[in-house]
PDB file of C-alpha atoms in Angstrom:
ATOM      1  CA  UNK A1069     -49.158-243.885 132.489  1.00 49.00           C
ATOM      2  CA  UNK A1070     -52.336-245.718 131.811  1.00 54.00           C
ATOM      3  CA  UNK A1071     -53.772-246.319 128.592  1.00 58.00           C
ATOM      4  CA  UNK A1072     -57.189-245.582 127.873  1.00 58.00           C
ATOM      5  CA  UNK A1073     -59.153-246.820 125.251  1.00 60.00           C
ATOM      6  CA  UNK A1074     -61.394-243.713 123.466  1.00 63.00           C
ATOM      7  CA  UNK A1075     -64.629-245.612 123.056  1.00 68.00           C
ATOM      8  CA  UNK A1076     -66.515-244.280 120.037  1.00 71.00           C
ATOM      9  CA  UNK A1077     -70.287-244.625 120.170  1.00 76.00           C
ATOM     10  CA  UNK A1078     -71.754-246.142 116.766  1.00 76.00           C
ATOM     11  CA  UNK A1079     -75.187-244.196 116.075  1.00 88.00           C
ATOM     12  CA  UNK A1080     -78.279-245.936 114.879  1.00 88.00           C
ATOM     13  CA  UNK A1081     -77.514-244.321 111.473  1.00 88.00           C
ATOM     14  CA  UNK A1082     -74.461-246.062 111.443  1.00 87.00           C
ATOM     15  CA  UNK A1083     -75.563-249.750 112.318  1.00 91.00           C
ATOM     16  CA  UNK A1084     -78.503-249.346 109.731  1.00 91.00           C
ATOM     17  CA  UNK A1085     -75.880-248.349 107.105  1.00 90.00           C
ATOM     18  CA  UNK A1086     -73.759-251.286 108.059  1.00 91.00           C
ATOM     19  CA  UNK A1087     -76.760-253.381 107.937  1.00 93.00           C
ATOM     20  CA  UNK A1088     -78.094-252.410 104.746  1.00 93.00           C
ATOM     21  CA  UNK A1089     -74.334-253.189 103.224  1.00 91.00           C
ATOM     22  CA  UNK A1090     -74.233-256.317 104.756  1.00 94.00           C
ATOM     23  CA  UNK A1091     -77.879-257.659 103.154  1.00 95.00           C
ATOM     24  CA  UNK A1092     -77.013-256.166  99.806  1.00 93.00           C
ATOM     25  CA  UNK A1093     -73.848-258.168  99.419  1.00 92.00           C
ATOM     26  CA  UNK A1094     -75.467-261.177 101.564  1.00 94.00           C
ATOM     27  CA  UNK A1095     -78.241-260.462  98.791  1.00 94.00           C
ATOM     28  CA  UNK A1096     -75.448-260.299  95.890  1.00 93.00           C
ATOM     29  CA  UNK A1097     -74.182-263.813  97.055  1.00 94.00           C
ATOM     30  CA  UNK A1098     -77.406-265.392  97.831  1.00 94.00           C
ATOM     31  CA  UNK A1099     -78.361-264.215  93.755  1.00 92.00           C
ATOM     32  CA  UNK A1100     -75.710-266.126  92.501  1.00 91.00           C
ATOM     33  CA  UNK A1101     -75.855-269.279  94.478  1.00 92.00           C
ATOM     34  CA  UNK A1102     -79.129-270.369  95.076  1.00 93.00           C
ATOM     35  CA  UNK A1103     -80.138-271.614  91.741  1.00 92.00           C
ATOM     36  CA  UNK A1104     -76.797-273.615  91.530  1.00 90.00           C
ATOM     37  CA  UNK A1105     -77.183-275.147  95.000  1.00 92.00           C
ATOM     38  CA  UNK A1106     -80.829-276.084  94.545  1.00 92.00           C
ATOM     39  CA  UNK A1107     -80.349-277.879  91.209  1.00 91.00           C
ATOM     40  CA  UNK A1108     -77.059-279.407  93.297  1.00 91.00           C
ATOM     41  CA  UNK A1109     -79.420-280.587  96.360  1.00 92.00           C
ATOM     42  CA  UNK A1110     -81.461-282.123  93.614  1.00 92.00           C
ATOM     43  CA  UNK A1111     -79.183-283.818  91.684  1.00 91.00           C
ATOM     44  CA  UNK A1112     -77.862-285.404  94.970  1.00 92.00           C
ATOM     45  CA  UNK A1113     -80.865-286.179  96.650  1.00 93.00           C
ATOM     46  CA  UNK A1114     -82.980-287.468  93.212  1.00 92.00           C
ATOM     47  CA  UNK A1115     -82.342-287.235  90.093  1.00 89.00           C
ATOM     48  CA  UNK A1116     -78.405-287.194  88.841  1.00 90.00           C
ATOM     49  CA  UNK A1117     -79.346-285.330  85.368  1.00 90.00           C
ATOM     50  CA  UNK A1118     -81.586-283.138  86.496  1.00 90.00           C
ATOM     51  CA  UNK A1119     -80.781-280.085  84.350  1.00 90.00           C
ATOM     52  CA  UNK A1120     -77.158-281.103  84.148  1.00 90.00           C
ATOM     53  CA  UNK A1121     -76.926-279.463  80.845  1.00 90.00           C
ATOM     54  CA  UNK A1122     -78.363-275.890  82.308  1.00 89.00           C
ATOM     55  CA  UNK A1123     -76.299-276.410  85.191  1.00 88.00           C
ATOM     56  CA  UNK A1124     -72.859-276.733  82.879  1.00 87.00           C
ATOM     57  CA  UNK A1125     -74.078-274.303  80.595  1.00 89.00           C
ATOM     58  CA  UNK A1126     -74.892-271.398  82.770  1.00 89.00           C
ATOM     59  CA  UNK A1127     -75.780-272.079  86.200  1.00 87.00           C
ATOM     60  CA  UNK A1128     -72.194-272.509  86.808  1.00 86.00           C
ATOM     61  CA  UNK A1129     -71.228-269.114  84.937  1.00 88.00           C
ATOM     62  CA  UNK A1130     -73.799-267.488  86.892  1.00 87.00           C
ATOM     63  CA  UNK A1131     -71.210-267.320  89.875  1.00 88.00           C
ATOM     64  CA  UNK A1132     -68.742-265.487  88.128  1.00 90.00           C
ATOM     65  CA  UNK A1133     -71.492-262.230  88.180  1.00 87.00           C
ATOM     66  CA  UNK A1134     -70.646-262.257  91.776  1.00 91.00           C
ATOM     67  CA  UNK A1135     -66.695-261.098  90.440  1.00 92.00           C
ATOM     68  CA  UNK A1136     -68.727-258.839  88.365  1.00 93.00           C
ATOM     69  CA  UNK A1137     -70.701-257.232  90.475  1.00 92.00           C
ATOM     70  CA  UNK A1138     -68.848-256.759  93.392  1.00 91.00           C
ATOM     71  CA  UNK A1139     -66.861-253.846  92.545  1.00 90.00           C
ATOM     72  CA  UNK A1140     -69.962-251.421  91.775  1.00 90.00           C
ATOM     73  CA  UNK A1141     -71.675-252.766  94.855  1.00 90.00           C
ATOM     74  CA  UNK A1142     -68.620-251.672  96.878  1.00 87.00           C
ATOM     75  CA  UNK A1143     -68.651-248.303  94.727  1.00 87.00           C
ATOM     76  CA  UNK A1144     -72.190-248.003  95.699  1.00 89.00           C
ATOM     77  CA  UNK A1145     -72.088-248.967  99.131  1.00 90.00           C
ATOM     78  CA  UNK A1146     -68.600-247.727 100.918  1.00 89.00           C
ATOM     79  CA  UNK A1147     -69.093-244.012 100.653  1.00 87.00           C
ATOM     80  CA  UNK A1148     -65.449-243.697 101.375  1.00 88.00           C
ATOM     81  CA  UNK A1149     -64.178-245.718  98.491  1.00 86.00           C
ATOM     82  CA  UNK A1150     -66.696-243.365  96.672  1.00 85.00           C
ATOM     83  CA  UNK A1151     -65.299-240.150  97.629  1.00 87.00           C
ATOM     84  CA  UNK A1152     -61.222-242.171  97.553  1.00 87.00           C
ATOM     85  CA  UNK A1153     -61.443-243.178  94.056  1.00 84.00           C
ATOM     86  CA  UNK A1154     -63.273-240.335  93.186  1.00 83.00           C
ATOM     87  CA  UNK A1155     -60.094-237.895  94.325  1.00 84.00           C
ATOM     88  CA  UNK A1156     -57.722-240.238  93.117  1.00 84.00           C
ATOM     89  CA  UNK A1157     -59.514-240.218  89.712  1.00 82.00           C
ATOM     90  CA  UNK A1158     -60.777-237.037  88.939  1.00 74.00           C
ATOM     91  CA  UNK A1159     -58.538-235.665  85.866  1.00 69.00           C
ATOM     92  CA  UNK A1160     -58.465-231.661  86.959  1.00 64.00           C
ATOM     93  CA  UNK A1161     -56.962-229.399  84.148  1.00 61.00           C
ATOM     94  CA  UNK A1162     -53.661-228.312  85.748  1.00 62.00           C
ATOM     95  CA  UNK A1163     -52.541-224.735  85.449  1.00 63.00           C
ATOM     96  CA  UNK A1164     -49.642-223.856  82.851  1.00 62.00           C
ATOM     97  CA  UNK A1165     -46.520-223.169  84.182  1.00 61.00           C
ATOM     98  CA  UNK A1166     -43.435-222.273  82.427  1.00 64.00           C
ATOM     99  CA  UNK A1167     -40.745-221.512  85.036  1.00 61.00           C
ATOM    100  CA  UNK A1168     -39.964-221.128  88.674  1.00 63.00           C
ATOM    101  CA  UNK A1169     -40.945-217.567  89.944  1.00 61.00           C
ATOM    102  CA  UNK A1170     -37.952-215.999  92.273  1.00 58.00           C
ATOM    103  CA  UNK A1171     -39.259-215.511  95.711  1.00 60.00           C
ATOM    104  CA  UNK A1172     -39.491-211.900  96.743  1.00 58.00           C
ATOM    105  CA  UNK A1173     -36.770-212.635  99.881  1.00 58.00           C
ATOM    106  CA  UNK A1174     -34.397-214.763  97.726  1.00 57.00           C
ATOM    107  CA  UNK A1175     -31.155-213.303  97.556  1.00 59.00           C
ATOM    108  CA  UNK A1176     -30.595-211.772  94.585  1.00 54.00           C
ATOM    109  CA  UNK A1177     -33.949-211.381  94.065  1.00 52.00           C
ATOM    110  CA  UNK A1178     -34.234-207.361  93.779  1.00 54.00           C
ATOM    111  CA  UNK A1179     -31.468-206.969  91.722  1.00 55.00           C
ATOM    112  CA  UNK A1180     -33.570-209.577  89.100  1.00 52.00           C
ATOM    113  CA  UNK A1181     -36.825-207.567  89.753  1.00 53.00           C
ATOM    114  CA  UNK A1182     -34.147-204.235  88.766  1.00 54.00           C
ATOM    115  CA  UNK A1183     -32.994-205.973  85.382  1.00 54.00           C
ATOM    116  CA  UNK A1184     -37.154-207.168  84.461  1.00 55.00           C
ATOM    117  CA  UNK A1185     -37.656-203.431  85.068  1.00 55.00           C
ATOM    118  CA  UNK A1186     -35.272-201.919  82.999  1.00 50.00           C
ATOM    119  CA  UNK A1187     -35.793-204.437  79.949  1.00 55.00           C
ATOM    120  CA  UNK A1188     -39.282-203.286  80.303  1.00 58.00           C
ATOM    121  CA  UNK A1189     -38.549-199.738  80.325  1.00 54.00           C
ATOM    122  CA  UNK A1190     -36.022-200.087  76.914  1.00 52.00           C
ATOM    123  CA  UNK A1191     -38.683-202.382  75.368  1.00 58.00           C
ATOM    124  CA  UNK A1192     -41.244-199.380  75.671  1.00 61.00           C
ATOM    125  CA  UNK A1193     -38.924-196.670  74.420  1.00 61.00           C
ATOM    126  CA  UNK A1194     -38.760-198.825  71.225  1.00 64.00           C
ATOM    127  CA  UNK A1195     -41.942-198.959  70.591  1.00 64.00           C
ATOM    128  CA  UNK A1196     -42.244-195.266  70.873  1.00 60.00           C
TER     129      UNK A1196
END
């Protein structure tokens, strides 16, 4: 037997979809770093206090947003996680069941149908 490999083709639709995920969280990353790595290049290359005090104060916090954001870009973005967390998620009211119902071929089962019947049927001459 020879194995064949199913080759899917990837529409356009699909590669721009990709692409615009991939710029987003490129674009998520590239938010977050740049100020840090210019006042960094800076320091370095010039001055060695230039804006150290912004830089410890929140330049450096400013990458944690990337932890932040990253799970409602994904939310956003993956349509599947969407619709998977969604599902898994979604609190539907359940319906109220009290007992196991007796299945109609069960053994046993006509002679319990016989006794609900004739409970009903002494329940109604009392109330007569």
């Amino acid at each position: 037997m020879q194995k064949r490999r199913v080759r899917h083709a990837v529409t356009w639709q699909q590669q721009r979809h990709m692409i615009i995920q991939l710029f987003c969280l490129s674009g998520l990353y590239l938010v977050a770093w740049t100020p840090f790595l210019v006042v960094y290049v800076i320091n370095v290359l010039s001055d060695p206090t230039f804006l150290n005090q912004v830089t410890t104060d929140y330049l450096g916090d400013m990458l944690y947003l990337v932890h932040l954001f990253l799970p409602w870009m994904s939310f956003i973005l993956f349509p599947e996680l969407r619709k998977w967390l969604l599902k898994s998620c979604s609190f539907r009211q359940r319906r109220n069941t009290v007992g196991i119902s007796p299945s109609r071929n069960a053994p046993g089962a006509t002679q319990l149908r016989a006794a609900v019947g004739v409970s009903q049927a002494v329940n109604r001459q009392s109330q007569t």
